[in-house]
Amino acid sequence: MKKYVAEFVGTFWLVLGGCGSAVLAAAFPDVGIGLLGVSLAFGLTVLTMAYAIGHISGCHLNPAVSVGLWAGGRFPAKELLPYIFAQVAGGIAAGGVLFLIASGKAGFDVHAGFASNGYAEHSPGGYSLISALVTEVVMTMMFLLVILGSTDGRAPKGMAPIAIGLCLTLIHLISIPVTNTSVNPARSTGVAVFVGGWALSQLWLFWIAPIAGALAGAVIYRFIGGSEE
């Protein structure tokens, strides 16, 4: 049970820190943190939680990561559903807290986006469904390669949280203009349920693409990485 609570808390922090930076701070007049700040915020949530709960639950914080670790031979199938449930619940709880905070400002409109992921007219840069699909698959694939490689027993010790956090930062720098960056179904769900409408109707992509990318990353790493010695 401690592992599941850790995943809930960790995913809560990821969504509150990452999406919170986008909703509350990115466009703040004169001193907004912008795309770079939001990208760093997402990376820092993973980095800090990796040190805080990595030794408890492995710090997945992401259904796609859990599936990828299972496919990579690092995680038991029997724990997939409890982990995913805890992650999604943590994401939704964070979305609720963020909604309460953001709605305290006059003129707040949750339907304007609320850091939700989208494609076509709901893509920040107007990118198509195909562009969004390719982006999410490839970004999640590379994320899993970095996760599996940096946590391999042969990798430099103690550096995995830094590599993983910086990788997520880089992923956001690349893909925020395309999809607002998901690579994480729990992150997408956590805010989409409060936006409703278009965010929920497009949510399917941000489950299917990250999981497909994670599976691809696991297959590739098992090929190039082989077995730990």
PDB file of C-alpha atoms in Angstrom:
ATOM      1  CA  MET A   1       0.000   0.000   0.000  1.00  0.00           C
ATOM      2  CA  LYS A   2       2.880   2.413   0.728  1.00  0.00           C
ATOM      3  CA  LYS A   3       4.014   2.094  -2.889  1.00  0.00           C
ATOM      4  CA  TYR A   4       0.599   3.074  -4.196  1.00  0.00           C
ATOM      5  CA  VAL A   5       0.332   6.044  -1.847  1.00  0.00           C
ATOM      6  CA  ALA A   6       3.802   7.133  -2.969  1.00  0.00           C
ATOM      7  CA  GLU A   7       2.703   6.990  -6.617  1.00  0.00           C
ATOM      8  CA  PHE A   8      -0.412   8.997  -5.767  1.00  0.00           C
ATOM      9  CA  VAL A   9       1.621  11.682  -4.005  1.00  0.00           C
ATOM     10  CA  GLY A  10       4.325  11.737  -6.670  1.00  0.00           C
ATOM     11  CA  THR A  11       1.857  12.099  -9.541  1.00  0.00           C
ATOM     12  CA  PHE A  12      -0.027  14.727  -7.561  1.00  0.00           C
ATOM     13  CA  TRP A  13       3.200  16.732  -7.345  1.00  0.00           C
ATOM     14  CA  LEU A  14       3.996  16.262 -11.034  1.00  0.00           C
ATOM     15  CA  VAL A  15       0.595  17.558 -12.176  1.00  0.00           C
ATOM     16  CA  LEU A  16       0.388  20.336  -9.603  1.00  0.00           C
ATOM     17  CA  GLY A  17       3.946  21.496 -10.247  1.00  0.00           C
ATOM     18  CA  GLY A  18       3.987  21.098 -14.013  1.00  0.00           C
ATOM     19  CA  CYS A  19       0.453  22.082 -14.948  1.00  0.00           C
ATOM     20  CA  GLY A  20       0.366  24.608 -12.123  1.00  0.00           C
ATOM     21  CA  SER A  21       3.354  26.411 -13.587  1.00  0.00           C
ATOM     22  CA  ALA A  22       1.577  26.555 -16.954  1.00  0.00           C
ATOM     23  CA  VAL A  23      -1.766  27.741 -15.586  1.00  0.00           C
ATOM     24  CA  LEU A  24      -0.582  30.121 -12.859  1.00  0.00           C
ATOM     25  CA  ALA A  25       2.838  31.371 -13.886  1.00  0.00           C
ATOM     26  CA  ALA A  26       3.541  30.933 -17.605  1.00  0.00           C
ATOM     27  CA  ALA A  27       1.580  33.944 -18.825  1.00  0.00           C
ATOM     28  CA  PHE A  28       1.868  36.131 -15.745  1.00  0.00           C
ATOM     29  CA  PRO A  29       2.244  39.768 -16.895  1.00  0.00           C
ATOM     30  CA  ASP A  30       5.851  40.921 -17.337  1.00  0.00           C
ATOM     31  CA  VAL A  31       7.431  38.051 -15.375  1.00  0.00           C
ATOM     32  CA  GLY A  32       5.801  34.967 -16.898  1.00  0.00           C
ATOM     33  CA  ILE A  33       8.068  31.918 -16.927  1.00  0.00           C
ATOM     34  CA  GLY A  34       7.156  30.933 -20.497  1.00  0.00           C
ATOM     35  CA  LEU A  35       7.847  27.663 -22.295  1.00  0.00           C
ATOM     36  CA  LEU A  36      11.300  27.238 -20.740  1.00  0.00           C
ATOM     37  CA  GLY A  37       9.957  27.706 -17.226  1.00  0.00           C
ATOM     38  CA  VAL A  38       7.121  25.228 -17.704  1.00  0.00           C
ATOM     39  CA  SER A  39       9.530  22.700 -19.191  1.00  0.00           C
ATOM     40  CA  LEU A  40      11.840  23.043 -16.206  1.00  0.00           C
ATOM     41  CA  ALA A  41       8.919  22.757 -13.804  1.00  0.00           C
ATOM     42  CA  PHE A  42       7.895  19.370 -15.210  1.00  0.00           C
ATOM     43  CA  GLY A  43      11.488  18.150 -15.113  1.00  0.00           C
ATOM     44  CA  LEU A  44      11.954  19.354 -11.544  1.00  0.00           C
ATOM     45  CA  THR A  45       8.839  17.574 -10.309  1.00  0.00           C
ATOM     46  CA  VAL A  46      10.221  14.245 -11.534  1.00  0.00           C
ATOM     47  CA  LEU A  47      13.729  14.997 -10.285  1.00  0.00           C
ATOM     48  CA  THR A  48      12.558  15.904  -6.786  1.00  0.00           C
ATOM     49  CA  MET A  49      10.135  12.993  -6.505  1.00  0.00           C
ATOM     50  CA  ALA A  50      12.714  10.513  -7.794  1.00  0.00           C
ATOM     51  CA  TYR A  51      14.880  11.323  -4.780  1.00  0.00           C
ATOM     52  CA  ALA A  52      11.873  11.477  -2.438  1.00  0.00           C
ATOM     53  CA  ILE A  53      10.013   8.272  -3.358  1.00  0.00           C
ATOM     54  CA  GLY A  54      12.194   6.424  -5.847  1.00  0.00           C
ATOM     55  CA  HIS A  55      13.294   4.010  -3.124  1.00  0.00           C
ATOM     56  CA  ILE A  56       9.654   3.376  -2.170  1.00  0.00           C
ATOM     57  CA  SER A  57       7.761   2.909  -5.423  1.00  0.00           C
ATOM     58  CA  GLY A  58      10.308   3.427  -8.178  1.00  0.00           C
ATOM     59  CA  CYS A  59       8.750   6.857  -8.900  1.00  0.00           C
ATOM     60  CA  HIS A  60       6.885   5.968 -12.106  1.00  0.00           C
ATOM     61  CA  LEU A  61       4.276   8.784 -11.844  1.00  0.00           C
ATOM     62  CA  ASN A  62       2.997   7.793 -15.257  1.00  0.00           C
ATOM     63  CA  PRO A  63       0.922   4.850 -16.576  1.00  0.00           C
ATOM     64  CA  ALA A  64       3.011   4.762 -19.760  1.00  0.00           C
ATOM     65  CA  VAL A  65       6.208   4.461 -17.716  1.00  0.00           C
ATOM     66  CA  SER A  66       4.729   1.620 -15.668  1.00  0.00           C
ATOM     67  CA  VAL A  67       3.698  -0.204 -18.849  1.00  0.00           C
ATOM     68  CA  GLY A  68       7.117   0.434 -20.380  1.00  0.00           C
ATOM     69  CA  LEU A  69       8.942  -0.857 -17.317  1.00  0.00           C
ATOM     70  CA  TRP A  70       6.770  -3.959 -17.386  1.00  0.00           C
ATOM     71  CA  ALA A  71       7.570  -4.492 -21.073  1.00  0.00           C
ATOM     72  CA  GLY A  72      11.233  -3.920 -20.271  1.00  0.00           C
ATOM     73  CA  GLY A  73      11.213  -6.672 -17.674  1.00  0.00           C
ATOM     74  CA  ARG A  74      11.593  -4.293 -14.729  1.00  0.00           C
ATOM     75  CA  PHE A  75       8.082  -4.345 -13.244  1.00  0.00           C
ATOM     76  CA  PRO A  76       5.578  -7.120 -12.377  1.00  0.00           C
ATOM     77  CA  ALA A  77       2.311  -7.279 -14.318  1.00  0.00           C
ATOM     78  CA  LYS A  78       0.278  -7.809 -11.138  1.00  0.00           C
ATOM     79  CA  GLU A  79       1.086  -4.278  -9.964  1.00  0.00           C
ATOM     80  CA  LEU A  80       0.241  -2.467 -13.203  1.00  0.00           C
ATOM     81  CA  LEU A  81      -3.418  -1.734 -12.499  1.00  0.00           C
ATOM     82  CA  PRO A  82      -2.913  -0.565  -8.873  1.00  0.00           C
ATOM     83  CA  TYR A  83      -0.077   1.715  -9.968  1.00  0.00           C
ATOM     84  CA  ILE A  84      -2.109   3.170 -12.837  1.00  0.00           C
ATOM     85  CA  PHE A  85      -5.111   3.734 -10.569  1.00  0.00           C
ATOM     86  CA  ALA A  86      -2.950   5.535  -7.995  1.00  0.00           C
ATOM     87  CA  GLN A  87      -1.304   7.680 -10.673  1.00  0.00           C
ATOM     88  CA  VAL A  88      -4.569   8.741 -12.289  1.00  0.00           C
ATOM     89  CA  ALA A  89      -6.124   9.458  -8.888  1.00  0.00           C
ATOM     90  CA  GLY A  90      -3.121  11.596  -7.947  1.00  0.00           C
ATOM     91  CA  GLY A  91      -3.365  13.494 -11.218  1.00  0.00           C
ATOM     92  CA  ILE A  92      -7.065  14.217 -10.763  1.00  0.00           C
ATOM     93  CA  ALA A  93      -6.529  15.297  -7.151  1.00  0.00           C
ATOM     94  CA  ALA A  94      -3.849  17.730  -8.311  1.00  0.00           C
ATOM     95  CA  GLY A  95      -6.155  19.002 -11.041  1.00  0.00           C
ATOM     96  CA  GLY A  96      -8.781  19.675  -8.394  1.00  0.00           C
ATOM     97  CA  VAL A  97      -6.386  21.612  -6.174  1.00  0.00           C
ATOM     98  CA  LEU A  98      -5.139  23.597  -9.170  1.00  0.00           C
ATOM     99  CA  PHE A  99      -8.729  24.371 -10.192  1.00  0.00           C
ATOM    100  CA  LEU A 100      -9.493  25.680  -6.696  1.00  0.00           C
ATOM    101  CA  ILE A 101      -6.434  27.921  -6.770  1.00  0.00           C
ATOM    102  CA  ALA A 102      -6.898  29.188 -10.333  1.00  0.00           C
ATOM    103  CA  SER A 103     -10.613  29.885  -9.914  1.00  0.00           C
ATOM    104  CA  GLY A 104      -9.774  32.377  -7.174  1.00  0.00           C
ATOM    105  CA  LYS A 105      -8.779  34.914  -9.831  1.00  0.00           C
ATOM    106  CA  ALA A 106     -11.415  36.984 -11.582  1.00  0.00           C
ATOM    107  CA  GLY A 107     -11.865  36.056 -15.220  1.00  0.00           C
ATOM    108  CA  PHE A 108     -10.525  32.516 -14.912  1.00  0.00           C
ATOM    109  CA  ASP A 109     -11.980  30.264 -17.617  1.00  0.00           C
ATOM    110  CA  VAL A 110     -11.224  26.565 -17.262  1.00  0.00           C
ATOM    111  CA  HIS A 111     -12.464  25.928 -20.803  1.00  0.00           C
ATOM    112  CA  ALA A 112      -9.670  28.087 -22.217  1.00  0.00           C
ATOM    113  CA  GLY A 113      -7.321  25.150 -21.767  1.00  0.00           C
ATOM    114  CA  PHE A 114      -6.215  24.630 -18.175  1.00  0.00           C
ATOM    115  CA  ALA A 115      -2.931  23.075 -19.454  1.00  0.00           C
ATOM    116  CA  SER A 116      -4.856  20.351 -21.268  1.00  0.00           C
ATOM    117  CA  ASN A 117      -3.310  18.427 -24.132  1.00  0.00           C
ATOM    118  CA  GLY A 118      -4.784  18.703 -27.602  1.00  0.00           C
ATOM    119  CA  TYR A 119      -4.336  18.535 -31.339  1.00  0.00           C
ATOM    120  CA  ALA A 120      -5.657  20.432 -34.389  1.00  0.00           C
ATOM    121  CA  GLU A 121      -7.461  23.563 -33.172  1.00  0.00           C
ATOM    122  CA  HIS A 122      -6.490  22.694 -29.585  1.00  0.00           C
ATOM    123  CA  SER A 123      -2.790  22.313 -30.316  1.00  0.00           C
ATOM    124  CA  PRO A 124      -0.857  25.379 -29.067  1.00  0.00           C
ATOM    125  CA  GLY A 125       0.770  25.656 -32.499  1.00  0.00           C
ATOM    126  CA  GLY A 126      -2.135  24.327 -34.559  1.00  0.00           C
ATOM    127  CA  TYR A 127      -0.512  20.957 -35.303  1.00  0.00           C
ATOM    128  CA  SER A 128      -2.555  18.112 -36.802  1.00  0.00           C
ATOM    129  CA  LEU A 129      -3.660  14.832 -35.252  1.00  0.00           C
ATOM    130  CA  ILE A 130      -0.876  12.995 -37.113  1.00  0.00           C
ATOM    131  CA  SER A 131       1.753  15.444 -35.870  1.00  0.00           C
ATOM    132  CA  ALA A 132       0.467  15.043 -32.329  1.00  0.00           C
ATOM    133  CA  LEU A 133       0.427  11.247 -32.599  1.00  0.00           C
ATOM    134  CA  VAL A 134       3.985  11.037 -33.930  1.00  0.00           C
ATOM    135  CA  THR A 135       5.237  13.530 -31.348  1.00  0.00           C
ATOM    136  CA  GLU A 136       3.718  11.726 -28.383  1.00  0.00           C
ATOM    137  CA  VAL A 137       4.875   8.279 -29.532  1.00  0.00           C
ATOM    138  CA  VAL A 138       8.446   9.363 -30.254  1.00  0.00           C
ATOM    139  CA  MET A 139       8.842  11.538 -27.150  1.00  0.00           C
ATOM    140  CA  THR A 140       7.579   8.775 -24.863  1.00  0.00           C
ATOM    141  CA  MET A 141       9.765   6.217 -26.629  1.00  0.00           C
ATOM    142  CA  MET A 142      12.851   8.330 -25.936  1.00  0.00           C
ATOM    143  CA  PHE A 143      11.716   8.924 -22.357  1.00  0.00           C
ATOM    144  CA  LEU A 144      11.575   5.181 -21.727  1.00  0.00           C
ATOM    145  CA  LEU A 145      14.988   4.673 -23.308  1.00  0.00           C
ATOM    146  CA  VAL A 146      16.456   7.217 -20.906  1.00  0.00           C
ATOM    147  CA  ILE A 147      14.604   5.738 -17.921  1.00  0.00           C
ATOM    148  CA  LEU A 148      15.643   2.171 -18.675  1.00  0.00           C
ATOM    149  CA  GLY A 149      19.202   3.150 -19.508  1.00  0.00           C
ATOM    150  CA  SER A 150      19.828   5.434 -16.558  1.00  0.00           C
ATOM    151  CA  THR A 151      18.368   2.922 -14.078  1.00  0.00           C
ATOM    152  CA  ASP A 152      20.309  -0.006 -15.536  1.00  0.00           C
ATOM    153  CA  GLY A 153      22.630  -1.600 -12.991  1.00  0.00           C
ATOM    154  CA  ARG A 154      25.559  -0.735 -15.248  1.00  0.00           C
ATOM    155  CA  ALA A 155      24.748   2.996 -15.411  1.00  0.00           C
ATOM    156  CA  PRO A 156      26.511   5.613 -13.221  1.00  0.00           C
ATOM    157  CA  LYS A 157      25.138   5.384  -9.694  1.00  0.00           C
ATOM    158  CA  GLY A 158      22.843   8.066  -8.333  1.00  0.00           C
ATOM    159  CA  MET A 159      22.493   9.924 -11.620  1.00  0.00           C
ATOM    160  CA  ALA A 160      19.205   8.474 -12.863  1.00  0.00           C
ATOM    161  CA  PRO A 161      16.926  11.158 -11.337  1.00  0.00           C
ATOM    162  CA  ILE A 162      18.967  13.915 -12.967  1.00  0.00           C
ATOM    163  CA  ALA A 163      18.986  12.229 -16.373  1.00  0.00           C
ATOM    164  CA  ILE A 164      15.265  11.487 -16.228  1.00  0.00           C
ATOM    165  CA  GLY A 165      14.319  14.976 -15.019  1.00  0.00           C
ATOM    166  CA  LEU A 166      16.411  16.660 -17.705  1.00  0.00           C
ATOM    167  CA  CYS A 167      14.999  14.324 -20.342  1.00  0.00           C
ATOM    168  CA  LEU A 168      11.453  15.337 -19.409  1.00  0.00           C
ATOM    169  CA  THR A 169      12.499  18.991 -19.550  1.00  0.00           C
ATOM    170  CA  LEU A 170      13.890  18.491 -23.060  1.00  0.00           C
ATOM    171  CA  ILE A 171      10.749  16.636 -24.142  1.00  0.00           C
ATOM    172  CA  HIS A 172       8.633  19.612 -23.076  1.00  0.00           C
ATOM    173  CA  LEU A 173      10.902  22.083 -24.849  1.00  0.00           C
ATOM    174  CA  ILE A 174      10.340  20.120 -28.059  1.00  0.00           C
ATOM    175  CA  SER A 175       6.673  19.251 -27.824  1.00  0.00           C
ATOM    176  CA  ILE A 176       4.770  21.928 -25.881  1.00  0.00           C
ATOM    177  CA  PRO A 177       4.030  23.747 -29.179  1.00  0.00           C
ATOM    178  CA  VAL A 178       2.611  20.548 -30.684  1.00  0.00           C
ATOM    179  CA  THR A 179       0.431  18.978 -27.980  1.00  0.00           C
ATOM    180  CA  ASN A 180       1.172  20.936 -24.805  1.00  0.00           C
ATOM    181  CA  THR A 181       3.180  17.786 -23.995  1.00  0.00           C
ATOM    182  CA  SER A 182       1.596  14.774 -22.430  1.00  0.00           C
ATOM    183  CA  VAL A 183       3.820  11.645 -22.562  1.00  0.00           C
ATOM    184  CA  ASN A 184       1.776  10.791 -19.473  1.00  0.00           C
ATOM    185  CA  PRO A 185      -1.881   9.704 -19.479  1.00  0.00           C
ATOM    186  CA  ALA A 186      -2.309  10.565 -15.776  1.00  0.00           C
ATOM    187  CA  ARG A 187      -1.096  14.129 -16.368  1.00  0.00           C
ATOM    188  CA  SER A 188      -3.502  14.514 -19.291  1.00  0.00           C
ATOM    189  CA  THR A 189      -6.459  13.028 -17.425  1.00  0.00           C
ATOM    190  CA  GLY A 190      -5.814  15.064 -14.283  1.00  0.00           C
ATOM    191  CA  VAL A 191      -6.689  18.354 -15.989  1.00  0.00           C
ATOM    192  CA  ALA A 192      -8.951  17.141 -18.803  1.00  0.00           C
ATOM    193  CA  VAL A 193     -11.678  16.032 -16.397  1.00  0.00           C
ATOM    194  CA  PHE A 194     -12.057  19.638 -15.228  1.00  0.00           C
ATOM    195  CA  VAL A 195     -12.100  21.099 -18.723  1.00  0.00           C
ATOM    196  CA  GLY A 196     -14.517  18.508 -20.105  1.00  0.00           C
ATOM    197  CA  GLY A 197     -15.758  18.882 -23.693  1.00  0.00           C
ATOM    198  CA  TRP A 198     -12.929  18.930 -26.215  1.00  0.00           C
ATOM    199  CA  ALA A 199     -10.270  17.929 -23.670  1.00  0.00           C
ATOM    200  CA  LEU A 200     -12.080  14.707 -22.831  1.00  0.00           C
ATOM    201  CA  SER A 201     -12.931  13.990 -26.470  1.00  0.00           C
ATOM    202  CA  GLN A 202      -9.232  14.202 -27.407  1.00  0.00           C
ATOM    203  CA  LEU A 203      -7.965  12.398 -24.310  1.00  0.00           C
ATOM    204  CA  TRP A 204      -7.855   9.019 -26.081  1.00  0.00           C
ATOM    205  CA  LEU A 205      -4.767  10.100 -28.024  1.00  0.00           C
ATOM    206  CA  PHE A 206      -2.904  10.921 -24.837  1.00  0.00           C
ATOM    207  CA  TRP A 207      -3.463   7.422 -23.530  1.00  0.00           C
ATOM    208  CA  ILE A 208      -2.804   5.454 -26.697  1.00  0.00           C
ATOM    209  CA  ALA A 209       0.244   7.339 -28.028  1.00  0.00           C
ATOM    210  CA  PRO A 210       2.294   7.458 -24.797  1.00  0.00           C
ATOM    211  CA  ILE A 211       1.658   3.779 -24.065  1.00  0.00           C
ATOM    212  CA  ALA A 212       2.588   2.812 -27.628  1.00  0.00           C
ATOM    213  CA  GLY A 213       5.749   4.903 -27.360  1.00  0.00           C
ATOM    214  CA  ALA A 214       6.642   3.351 -24.019  1.00  0.00           C
ATOM    215  CA  LEU A 215       6.274  -0.156 -25.436  1.00  0.00           C
ATOM    216  CA  ALA A 216       8.484   0.794 -28.382  1.00  0.00           C
ATOM    217  CA  GLY A 217      11.104   2.251 -26.062  1.00  0.00           C
ATOM    218  CA  ALA A 218      11.127  -0.898 -23.945  1.00  0.00           C
ATOM    219  CA  VAL A 219      11.569  -3.134 -26.982  1.00  0.00           C
ATOM    220  CA  ILE A 220      14.421  -1.012 -28.313  1.00  0.00           C
ATOM    221  CA  TYR A 221      16.221  -0.909 -24.972  1.00  0.00           C
ATOM    222  CA  ARG A 222      15.915  -4.647 -24.473  1.00  0.00           C
ATOM    223  CA  PHE A 223      17.586  -5.042 -27.854  1.00  0.00           C
ATOM    224  CA  ILE A 224      20.424  -2.537 -27.426  1.00  0.00           C
ATOM    225  CA  GLY A 225      20.873  -2.879 -23.667  1.00  0.00           C
ATOM    226  CA  GLY A 226      20.633  -6.622 -23.315  1.00  0.00           C
ATOM    227  CA  SER A 227      20.667  -8.091 -19.818  1.00  0.00           C
ATOM    228  CA  GLU A 228      22.132  -6.369 -16.802  1.00  0.00           C
ATOM    229  CA  GLU A 229      25.390  -7.963 -15.680  1.00  0.00           C
TER     230      GLU A 229
END
